[in-house]
Amino acid sequence: MLPFIRQGVQTFWQQNILQCRCFSHLALSEYVPACAPVDRHQVELLQDFVSCSQRLFVMTGAGISTESGIPDYRSEGVGLYSRTERRPIEHSEFVRSEAARRRYWARNFVGWPQFSSHQPNEAHIALSNWERAGKLHWLVTQNVDALHTKAGQQRLSELHGCTHRVTCLSCKTVVKRSELQERFMVLNPSWNEESHGVAPDGDVFLTDEQVANFNVPACESCGGVLKPQVTFFGDTVSQELVFSLYDYLSQSDAMFIIGSSLQVYSGYRFALKAKEKHIPIAILNIGPTRADHLASVKVSSRCGDVLPHILTQE
């Protein structure tokens, strides 16, 4: 089986390497860090890794969505931390400060139309196809952009939640973010501010003066504080979700980390658990990751240049 697979992928990449390089150049987003052309040998090793797996556990990070035009935090030269001194809001600040919530929601209100319009790219579509082919056992994403859902992924957990949902901190009622946008517009009919840049997760840059008069609605059920159903920095992922993902990982025979540096422990812990259970790991990511020393295969390329070309047929 493997010699046939290897021969097939060599032939495939010989025929398509120029096309992939051209696509990489033409589709390069300002939020995707520079990287070397696709290394055919690395991809052959990744093809063998995927082909040998029958129940693949996949974890994705921001690197898969930068190719859809969504900026991330840590990419070298193009991530938020490289471009600005600004940092994302902390959970404790959001909960305790009405001014912080007003600032957050004003910026989110401006950024929402663009953020919510982003569409899945070839890499998202490829993973959805892997699920339909029976190759992918479970996918957990660190992203909050709903692009895997838009791509049709069903065997999916959102580790850090999703910005397309909003929850009340008091009564736990959940509403669609699109519905909240309409309430914002009703409460702020003449508010029309322009942003000074785009940040990850639907955020934009506004000054304190711009947000001073922005009105934030309360929960319609109880009057409580509304918060996006995401895990802010400084908050923790529920243990129930973590243990359920450990179960899915235990049921799998390989782990594939895509587009994540794993600098945040909430994601890195799954690589540690895979190593503990002797589950082999492969990584596809531009630049180093926290789990490189745990991986048997590492490919340093754009997700969209690699995933659509990995064959899942036996």
mmCIF file of C-alpha atoms in Angstrom:
data_model
loop_
_atom_site.group_PDB
_atom_site.id
_atom_site.type_symbol
_atom_site.label_atom_id
_atom_site.label_comp_id
_atom_site.label_asym_id
_atom_site.label_seq_id
_atom_site.Cartn_x
_atom_site.Cartn_y
_atom_site.Cartn_z
ATOM 1 C CA MET A 1 0.000 0.000 0.000
ATOM 2 C CA LEU A 2 2.585 2.583 1.075
ATOM 3 C CA PRO A 3 4.899 2.272 -1.996
ATOM 4 C CA PHE A 4 1.830 2.800 -4.202
ATOM 5 C CA ILE A 5 0.711 5.780 -2.153
ATOM 6 C CA ARG A 6 4.190 7.287 -2.198
ATOM 7 C CA GLN A 7 4.484 6.834 -5.962
ATOM 8 C CA GLY A 8 1.046 8.378 -6.427
ATOM 9 C CA VAL A 9 1.797 11.437 -4.350
ATOM 10 C CA GLN A 10 5.140 11.949 -6.100
ATOM 11 C CA THR A 11 3.420 11.917 -9.464
ATOM 12 C CA PHE A 12 0.688 14.210 -8.172
ATOM 13 C CA TRP A 13 3.129 16.762 -6.829
ATOM 14 C CA GLN A 14 5.293 16.694 -9.941
ATOM 15 C CA GLN A 15 2.190 17.581 -11.964
ATOM 16 C CA ASN A 16 0.856 20.188 -9.545
ATOM 17 C CA ILE A 17 3.853 21.806 -7.870
ATOM 18 C CA LEU A 18 3.918 24.757 -10.271
ATOM 19 C CA GLN A 19 0.183 25.245 -9.881
ATOM 20 C CA CYS A 20 0.531 25.207 -6.081
ATOM 21 C CA ARG A 21 3.353 27.736 -6.150
ATOM 22 C CA CYS A 22 1.362 30.046 -8.395
ATOM 23 C CA PHE A 23 -1.705 29.728 -6.176
ATOM 24 C CA SER A 24 0.407 30.459 -3.107
ATOM 25 C CA HIS A 25 1.673 33.665 -4.684
ATOM 26 C CA LEU A 26 -1.667 34.838 -6.050
ATOM 27 C CA ALA A 27 -3.703 34.051 -2.947
ATOM 28 C CA LEU A 28 -1.175 35.345 -0.425
ATOM 29 C CA SER A 29 -3.014 37.270 2.261
ATOM 30 C CA GLU A 30 -1.444 40.171 4.098
ATOM 31 C CA TYR A 31 -2.071 38.145 7.268
ATOM 32 C CA VAL A 32 -0.234 35.004 6.116
ATOM 33 C CA PRO A 33 3.464 34.971 7.049
ATOM 34 C CA ALA A 34 6.060 34.345 4.369
ATOM 35 C CA CYS A 35 7.161 30.747 3.889
ATOM 36 C CA ALA A 36 9.267 28.660 1.557
ATOM 37 C CA PRO A 37 7.691 26.805 -1.378
ATOM 38 C CA VAL A 38 6.076 23.474 -0.644
ATOM 39 C CA ASP A 39 8.639 20.784 0.206
ATOM 40 C CA ARG A 40 7.577 17.700 -1.727
ATOM 41 C CA HIS A 41 9.432 15.297 0.558
ATOM 42 C CA GLN A 42 7.701 16.699 3.638
ATOM 43 C CA VAL A 43 4.344 16.305 1.930
ATOM 44 C CA GLU A 44 5.136 12.708 0.984
ATOM 45 C CA LEU A 45 5.806 11.964 4.654
ATOM 46 C CA LEU A 46 2.545 13.692 5.612
ATOM 47 C CA GLN A 47 0.682 11.698 2.957
ATOM 48 C CA ASP A 48 2.002 8.460 4.435
ATOM 49 C CA PHE A 49 1.039 9.655 7.931
ATOM 50 C CA VAL A 50 -2.552 10.419 6.896
ATOM 51 C CA SER A 51 -2.865 7.244 4.837
ATOM 52 C CA CYS A 52 -1.835 5.087 7.789
ATOM 53 C CA SER A 53 -4.503 6.625 10.013
ATOM 54 C CA GLN A 54 -8.058 5.327 10.133
ATOM 55 C CA ARG A 55 -9.362 7.641 12.891
ATOM 56 C CA LEU A 56 -7.635 11.011 12.687
ATOM 57 C CA PHE A 57 -7.928 13.593 15.480
ATOM 58 C CA VAL A 58 -7.378 17.062 14.000
ATOM 59 C CA MET A 59 -6.698 20.323 15.842
ATOM 60 C CA THR A 60 -6.746 23.609 13.928
ATOM 61 C CA GLY A 61 -5.580 27.086 14.878
ATOM 62 C CA ALA A 62 -5.555 30.596 13.467
ATOM 63 C CA GLY A 63 -3.115 29.646 10.700
ATOM 64 C CA ILE A 64 -5.861 27.912 8.760
ATOM 65 C CA SER A 65 -8.052 31.034 8.772
ATOM 66 C CA THR A 66 -5.452 33.673 7.903
ATOM 67 C CA GLU A 67 -5.809 32.401 4.339
ATOM 68 C CA SER A 68 -9.463 33.483 4.510
ATOM 69 C CA GLY A 69 -8.347 37.010 5.391
ATOM 70 C CA ILE A 70 -8.674 36.810 9.182
ATOM 71 C CA PRO A 71 -5.621 38.110 11.083
ATOM 72 C CA ASP A 72 -4.114 36.173 13.966
ATOM 73 C CA TYR A 73 -2.148 37.124 17.064
ATOM 74 C CA ARG A 74 1.273 35.489 16.804
ATOM 75 C CA SER A 75 2.351 35.071 13.167
ATOM 76 C CA GLU A 76 5.806 36.519 12.653
ATOM 77 C CA GLY A 77 5.709 39.921 10.993
ATOM 78 C CA VAL A 78 1.970 39.960 10.293
ATOM 79 C CA GLY A 79 0.210 38.917 13.518
ATOM 80 C CA LEU A 80 -1.391 41.430 15.891
ATOM 81 C CA TYR A 81 1.488 41.196 18.366
ATOM 82 C CA SER A 82 3.947 42.083 15.582
ATOM 83 C CA ARG A 83 1.894 44.955 14.160
ATOM 84 C CA THR A 84 0.765 46.787 17.294
ATOM 85 C CA GLU A 85 1.152 47.123 21.038
ATOM 86 C CA ARG A 86 -2.575 46.469 21.519
ATOM 87 C CA ARG A 87 -3.648 43.287 23.254
ATOM 88 C CA PRO A 88 -7.014 41.460 23.335
ATOM 89 C CA ILE A 89 -9.417 42.084 26.179
ATOM 90 C CA GLU A 90 -9.037 40.006 29.327
ATOM 91 C CA HIS A 91 -11.992 38.100 30.755
ATOM 92 C CA SER A 92 -11.720 39.793 34.147
ATOM 93 C CA GLU A 93 -11.683 43.262 32.584
ATOM 94 C CA PHE A 94 -14.783 42.521 30.513
ATOM 95 C CA VAL A 95 -16.705 41.240 33.534
ATOM 96 C CA ARG A 96 -15.840 44.019 35.968
ATOM 97 C CA SER A 97 -15.782 47.127 33.738
ATOM 98 C CA GLU A 98 -18.780 48.640 31.967
ATOM 99 C CA ALA A 99 -16.412 50.932 30.059
ATOM 100 C CA ALA A 100 -14.384 47.940 28.857
ATOM 101 C CA ARG A 101 -17.556 46.218 27.673
ATOM 102 C CA ARG A 102 -18.670 49.347 25.823
ATOM 103 C CA ARG A 103 -15.287 49.602 24.130
ATOM 104 C CA TYR A 104 -15.320 45.915 23.221
ATOM 105 C CA TRP A 105 -18.846 45.922 21.785
ATOM 106 C CA ALA A 106 -18.361 49.171 19.865
ATOM 107 C CA ARG A 107 -15.300 47.759 18.154
ATOM 108 C CA ASN A 108 -17.021 44.438 17.569
ATOM 109 C CA PHE A 109 -20.069 46.204 16.133
ATOM 110 C CA VAL A 110 -17.913 47.944 13.526
ATOM 111 C CA GLY A 111 -15.922 44.810 12.695
ATOM 112 C CA TRP A 112 -18.810 42.359 12.612
ATOM 113 C CA PRO A 113 -20.070 42.861 9.009
ATOM 114 C CA GLN A 114 -16.650 42.088 7.568
ATOM 115 C CA PHE A 115 -15.715 39.372 10.074
ATOM 116 C CA SER A 116 -18.987 37.491 9.678
ATOM 117 C CA SER A 117 -18.698 37.570 5.879
ATOM 118 C CA HIS A 118 -15.439 35.599 5.725
ATOM 119 C CA GLN A 119 -15.741 32.257 3.975
ATOM 120 C CA PRO A 120 -13.906 28.936 4.399
ATOM 121 C CA ASN A 121 -10.896 28.405 2.178
ATOM 122 C CA GLU A 122 -9.566 25.297 0.457
ATOM 123 C CA ALA A 123 -8.056 23.954 3.662
ATOM 124 C CA HIS A 124 -11.385 24.095 5.541
ATOM 125 C CA ILE A 125 -13.131 22.415 2.616
ATOM 126 C CA ALA A 126 -10.484 19.686 2.477
ATOM 127 C CA LEU A 127 -10.997 18.781 6.146
ATOM 128 C CA SER A 128 -14.751 18.657 5.658
ATOM 129 C CA ASN A 129 -14.171 16.277 2.752
ATOM 130 C CA TRP A 130 -11.932 14.123 4.973
ATOM 131 C CA GLU A 131 -14.803 13.786 7.408
ATOM 132 C CA ARG A 132 -17.192 12.692 4.671
ATOM 133 C CA ALA A 133 -14.599 10.193 3.451
ATOM 134 C CA GLY A 134 -14.451 8.637 6.930
ATOM 135 C CA LYS A 135 -10.816 9.622 7.520
ATOM 136 C CA LEU A 136 -11.396 12.276 10.191
ATOM 137 C CA HIS A 137 -12.685 11.014 13.534
ATOM 138 C CA TRP A 138 -12.963 14.390 15.278
ATOM 139 C CA LEU A 139 -11.874 17.994 14.759
ATOM 140 C CA VAL A 140 -11.288 20.523 17.522
ATOM 141 C CA THR A 141 -10.601 24.118 16.527
ATOM 142 C CA GLN A 142 -9.082 26.907 18.568
ATOM 143 C CA ASN A 143 -10.708 29.400 16.211
ATOM 144 C CA VAL A 144 -13.916 31.299 16.950
ATOM 145 C CA ASP A 145 -14.755 32.263 13.356
ATOM 146 C CA ALA A 146 -17.252 29.463 12.467
ATOM 147 C CA LEU A 147 -15.424 28.742 9.198
ATOM 148 C CA HIS A 148 -15.360 24.982 9.845
ATOM 149 C CA THR A 149 -19.124 25.057 10.376
ATOM 150 C CA LYS A 150 -19.554 27.051 7.165
ATOM 151 C CA ALA A 151 -17.463 24.397 5.391
ATOM 152 C CA GLY A 152 -19.888 21.686 6.536
ATOM 153 C CA GLN A 153 -17.825 20.129 9.346
ATOM 154 C CA GLN A 154 -20.064 18.168 11.743
ATOM 155 C CA ARG A 155 -17.699 16.129 13.917
ATOM 156 C CA LEU A 156 -16.504 19.354 15.470
ATOM 157 C CA SER A 157 -15.798 21.013 18.831
ATOM 158 C CA GLU A 158 -15.003 24.721 19.214
ATOM 159 C CA LEU A 159 -12.451 24.792 22.025
ATOM 160 C CA HIS A 160 -12.712 28.523 22.621
ATOM 161 C CA GLY A 161 -16.333 29.005 21.580
ATOM 162 C CA CYS A 162 -17.678 30.990 18.631
ATOM 163 C CA THR A 163 -18.222 34.706 18.053
ATOM 164 C CA HIS A 164 -21.425 33.937 16.146
ATOM 165 C CA ARG A 165 -23.122 33.259 19.495
ATOM 166 C CA VAL A 166 -23.715 35.596 22.454
ATOM 167 C CA THR A 167 -24.574 34.501 25.981
ATOM 168 C CA CYS A 168 -25.938 36.228 29.078
ATOM 169 C CA LEU A 169 -23.588 35.996 32.050
ATOM 170 C CA SER A 170 -26.581 35.825 34.429
ATOM 171 C CA CYS A 171 -29.295 33.610 32.941
ATOM 172 C CA LYS A 172 -27.080 31.879 30.307
ATOM 173 C CA THR A 173 -29.523 32.611 27.489
ATOM 174 C CA VAL A 174 -27.793 32.253 24.099
ATOM 175 C CA VAL A 175 -28.681 34.374 21.066
ATOM 176 C CA LYS A 176 -27.254 34.758 17.579
ATOM 177 C CA ARG A 177 -24.647 37.468 17.151
ATOM 178 C CA SER A 178 -26.469 38.618 13.992
ATOM 179 C CA GLU A 179 -29.563 39.349 16.072
ATOM 180 C CA LEU A 180 -27.524 41.426 18.498
ATOM 181 C CA GLN A 181 -26.172 43.461 15.580
ATOM 182 C CA GLU A 182 -29.735 44.565 14.821
ATOM 183 C CA ARG A 183 -30.228 45.669 18.433
ATOM 184 C CA PHE A 184 -26.986 47.638 18.284
ATOM 185 C CA MET A 185 -28.246 49.458 15.212
ATOM 186 C CA VAL A 186 -31.532 50.349 16.903
ATOM 187 C CA LEU A 187 -29.777 51.712 19.984
ATOM 188 C CA ASN A 188 -27.148 53.607 17.978
ATOM 189 C CA PRO A 189 -28.968 54.948 14.906
ATOM 190 C CA SER A 190 -26.614 57.890 14.311
ATOM 191 C CA TRP A 191 -23.394 56.250 15.485
ATOM 192 C CA ASN A 192 -21.102 55.904 12.460
ATOM 193 C CA GLU A 193 -17.441 55.550 13.316
ATOM 194 C CA GLU A 194 -14.653 54.272 11.097
ATOM 195 C CA SER A 195 -11.974 51.924 12.417
ATOM 196 C CA HIS A 196 -8.220 52.444 12.278
ATOM 197 C CA GLY A 197 -7.262 48.840 11.567
ATOM 198 C CA VAL A 198 -8.390 45.242 11.832
ATOM 199 C CA ALA A 199 -7.592 42.846 14.688
ATOM 200 C CA PRO A 200 -8.324 39.121 15.197
ATOM 201 C CA ASP A 201 -11.726 37.720 16.178
ATOM 202 C CA GLY A 202 -13.881 40.478 14.685
ATOM 203 C CA ASP A 203 -12.146 43.279 16.573
ATOM 204 C CA VAL A 204 -11.115 46.643 15.077
ATOM 205 C CA PHE A 205 -9.229 49.663 16.382
ATOM 206 C CA LEU A 206 -11.250 52.617 17.702
ATOM 207 C CA THR A 207 -10.279 55.463 20.002
ATOM 208 C CA ASP A 208 -11.826 56.004 23.444
ATOM 209 C CA GLU A 209 -13.473 59.144 22.113
ATOM 210 C CA GLN A 210 -15.158 57.195 19.342
ATOM 211 C CA VAL A 211 -16.755 54.656 21.700
ATOM 212 C CA ALA A 212 -17.774 57.072 24.493
ATOM 213 C CA ASN A 213 -21.384 57.403 23.335
ATOM 214 C CA PHE A 214 -21.955 53.838 22.139
ATOM 215 C CA ASN A 215 -24.989 52.132 23.717
ATOM 216 C CA VAL A 216 -24.813 48.439 24.661
ATOM 217 C CA PRO A 217 -28.025 46.393 25.041
ATOM 218 C CA ALA A 218 -28.697 44.129 28.009
ATOM 219 C CA CYS A 219 -30.092 40.598 27.955
ATOM 220 C CA GLU A 220 -33.726 40.683 26.854
ATOM 221 C CA SER A 221 -34.602 37.848 29.220
ATOM 222 C CA CYS A 222 -33.148 39.138 32.498
ATOM 223 C CA GLY A 223 -31.339 42.415 31.894
ATOM 224 C CA GLY A 224 -27.948 40.804 32.472
ATOM 225 C CA VAL A 225 -24.583 41.413 30.830
ATOM 226 C CA LEU A 226 -24.102 40.027 27.315
ATOM 227 C CA LYS A 227 -20.803 38.467 26.300
ATOM 228 C CA PRO A 228 -19.709 36.642 23.145
ATOM 229 C CA GLN A 229 -19.734 32.907 23.751
ATOM 230 C CA VAL A 230 -15.961 32.680 23.533
ATOM 231 C CA THR A 231 -13.158 32.072 25.995
ATOM 232 C CA PHE A 232 -11.402 35.384 26.527
ATOM 233 C CA PHE A 233 -7.772 35.565 27.590
ATOM 234 C CA GLY A 234 -7.533 34.831 31.300
ATOM 235 C CA ASP A 235 -10.600 32.587 31.299
ATOM 236 C CA THR A 236 -10.527 28.791 31.250
ATOM 237 C CA VAL A 237 -12.030 26.145 28.992
ATOM 238 C CA SER A 238 -14.640 23.994 30.709
ATOM 239 C CA GLN A 239 -13.280 20.733 32.097
ATOM 240 C CA GLU A 240 -16.288 18.888 30.681
ATOM 241 C CA LEU A 241 -15.271 19.912 27.162
ATOM 242 C CA VAL A 242 -11.619 19.067 27.777
ATOM 243 C CA PHE A 243 -12.433 15.570 29.057
ATOM 244 C CA SER A 244 -14.796 14.906 26.153
ATOM 245 C CA LEU A 245 -11.996 15.840 23.747
ATOM 246 C CA TYR A 246 -9.591 13.561 25.617
ATOM 247 C CA ASP A 247 -12.103 10.773 24.947
ATOM 248 C CA TYR A 248 -12.184 11.559 21.218
ATOM 249 C CA LEU A 249 -8.393 11.658 21.192
ATOM 250 C CA SER A 250 -8.214 8.277 22.943
ATOM 251 C CA GLN A 251 -10.491 6.827 20.263
ATOM 252 C CA SER A 252 -8.147 8.077 17.541
ATOM 253 C CA ASP A 253 -5.001 6.554 16.096
ATOM 254 C CA ALA A 254 -3.185 9.768 15.091
ATOM 255 C CA MET A 255 -3.227 13.506 15.807
ATOM 256 C CA PHE A 256 -2.779 16.187 13.146
ATOM 257 C CA ILE A 257 -2.133 19.788 14.282
ATOM 258 C CA ILE A 258 -2.872 22.399 11.619
ATOM 259 C CA GLY A 259 -2.123 26.113 11.669
ATOM 260 C CA SER A 260 -1.332 26.466 15.359
ATOM 261 C CA SER A 261 1.838 27.329 17.242
ATOM 262 C CA LEU A 262 0.232 25.814 20.371
ATOM 263 C CA GLN A 263 1.611 28.621 22.512
ATOM 264 C CA VAL A 264 -1.607 28.586 24.540
ATOM 265 C CA TYR A 265 -1.777 25.641 26.950
ATOM 266 C CA SER A 266 -5.488 25.024 26.248
ATOM 267 C CA GLY A 267 -4.419 23.583 22.903
ATOM 268 C CA TYR A 268 -0.955 22.298 23.774
ATOM 269 C CA ARG A 269 -2.359 19.956 26.422
ATOM 270 C CA PHE A 270 -3.859 17.753 23.688
ATOM 271 C CA ALA A 271 -0.451 17.246 22.103
ATOM 272 C CA LEU A 272 0.881 16.258 25.523
ATOM 273 C CA LYS A 273 -2.019 13.850 26.000
ATOM 274 C CA ALA A 274 -1.390 12.309 22.570
ATOM 275 C CA LYS A 275 2.266 11.782 23.447
ATOM 276 C CA GLU A 276 1.271 10.237 26.784
ATOM 277 C CA LYS A 277 -0.990 7.779 24.952
ATOM 278 C CA HIS A 278 1.659 7.031 22.288
ATOM 279 C CA ILE A 279 -0.522 8.540 19.551
ATOM 280 C CA PRO A 280 1.673 9.787 16.657
ATOM 281 C CA ILE A 281 1.560 13.504 15.846
ATOM 282 C CA ALA A 282 1.964 15.429 12.594
ATOM 283 C CA ILE A 283 2.104 19.227 12.305
ATOM 284 C CA LEU A 284 1.349 21.581 9.412
ATOM 285 C CA ASN A 285 2.261 25.145 10.355
ATOM 286 C CA ILE A 286 4.353 28.044 9.120
ATOM 287 C CA GLY A 287 7.090 28.531 11.688
ATOM 288 C CA PRO A 288 7.948 26.663 14.890
ATOM 289 C CA THR A 289 5.382 25.290 17.321
ATOM 290 C CA ARG A 290 5.491 24.344 20.976
ATOM 291 C CA ALA A 291 5.020 20.673 20.014
ATOM 292 C CA ASP A 292 7.644 20.294 17.277
ATOM 293 C CA HIS A 293 9.686 17.982 19.509
ATOM 294 C CA LEU A 294 6.647 15.695 19.876
ATOM 295 C CA ALA A 295 5.907 15.354 16.158
ATOM 296 C CA SER A 296 7.030 12.590 13.817
ATOM 297 C CA VAL A 297 6.159 14.739 10.765
ATOM 298 C CA LYS A 298 6.422 18.535 10.426
ATOM 299 C CA VAL A 299 5.449 20.460 7.284
ATOM 300 C CA SER A 300 6.168 24.194 7.157
ATOM 301 C CA SER A 301 3.763 25.425 4.491
ATOM 302 C CA ARG A 302 0.466 27.194 4.002
ATOM 303 C CA CYS A 303 -2.500 24.989 4.854
ATOM 304 C CA GLY A 304 -4.222 25.690 1.548
ATOM 305 C CA ASP A 305 -1.152 24.633 -0.427
ATOM 306 C CA VAL A 306 -1.066 21.201 1.216
ATOM 307 C CA LEU A 307 -4.373 19.895 2.600
ATOM 308 C CA PRO A 308 -6.388 19.867 -0.649
ATOM 309 C CA HIS A 309 -3.704 17.656 -2.212
ATOM 310 C CA ILE A 310 -3.514 14.979 0.463
ATOM 311 C CA LEU A 311 -5.238 11.844 -0.805
ATOM 312 C CA THR A 312 -7.617 10.072 1.578
ATOM 313 C CA GLN A 313 -8.518 7.074 -0.595
ATOM 314 C CA GLU A 314 -7.260 3.706 0.535
#
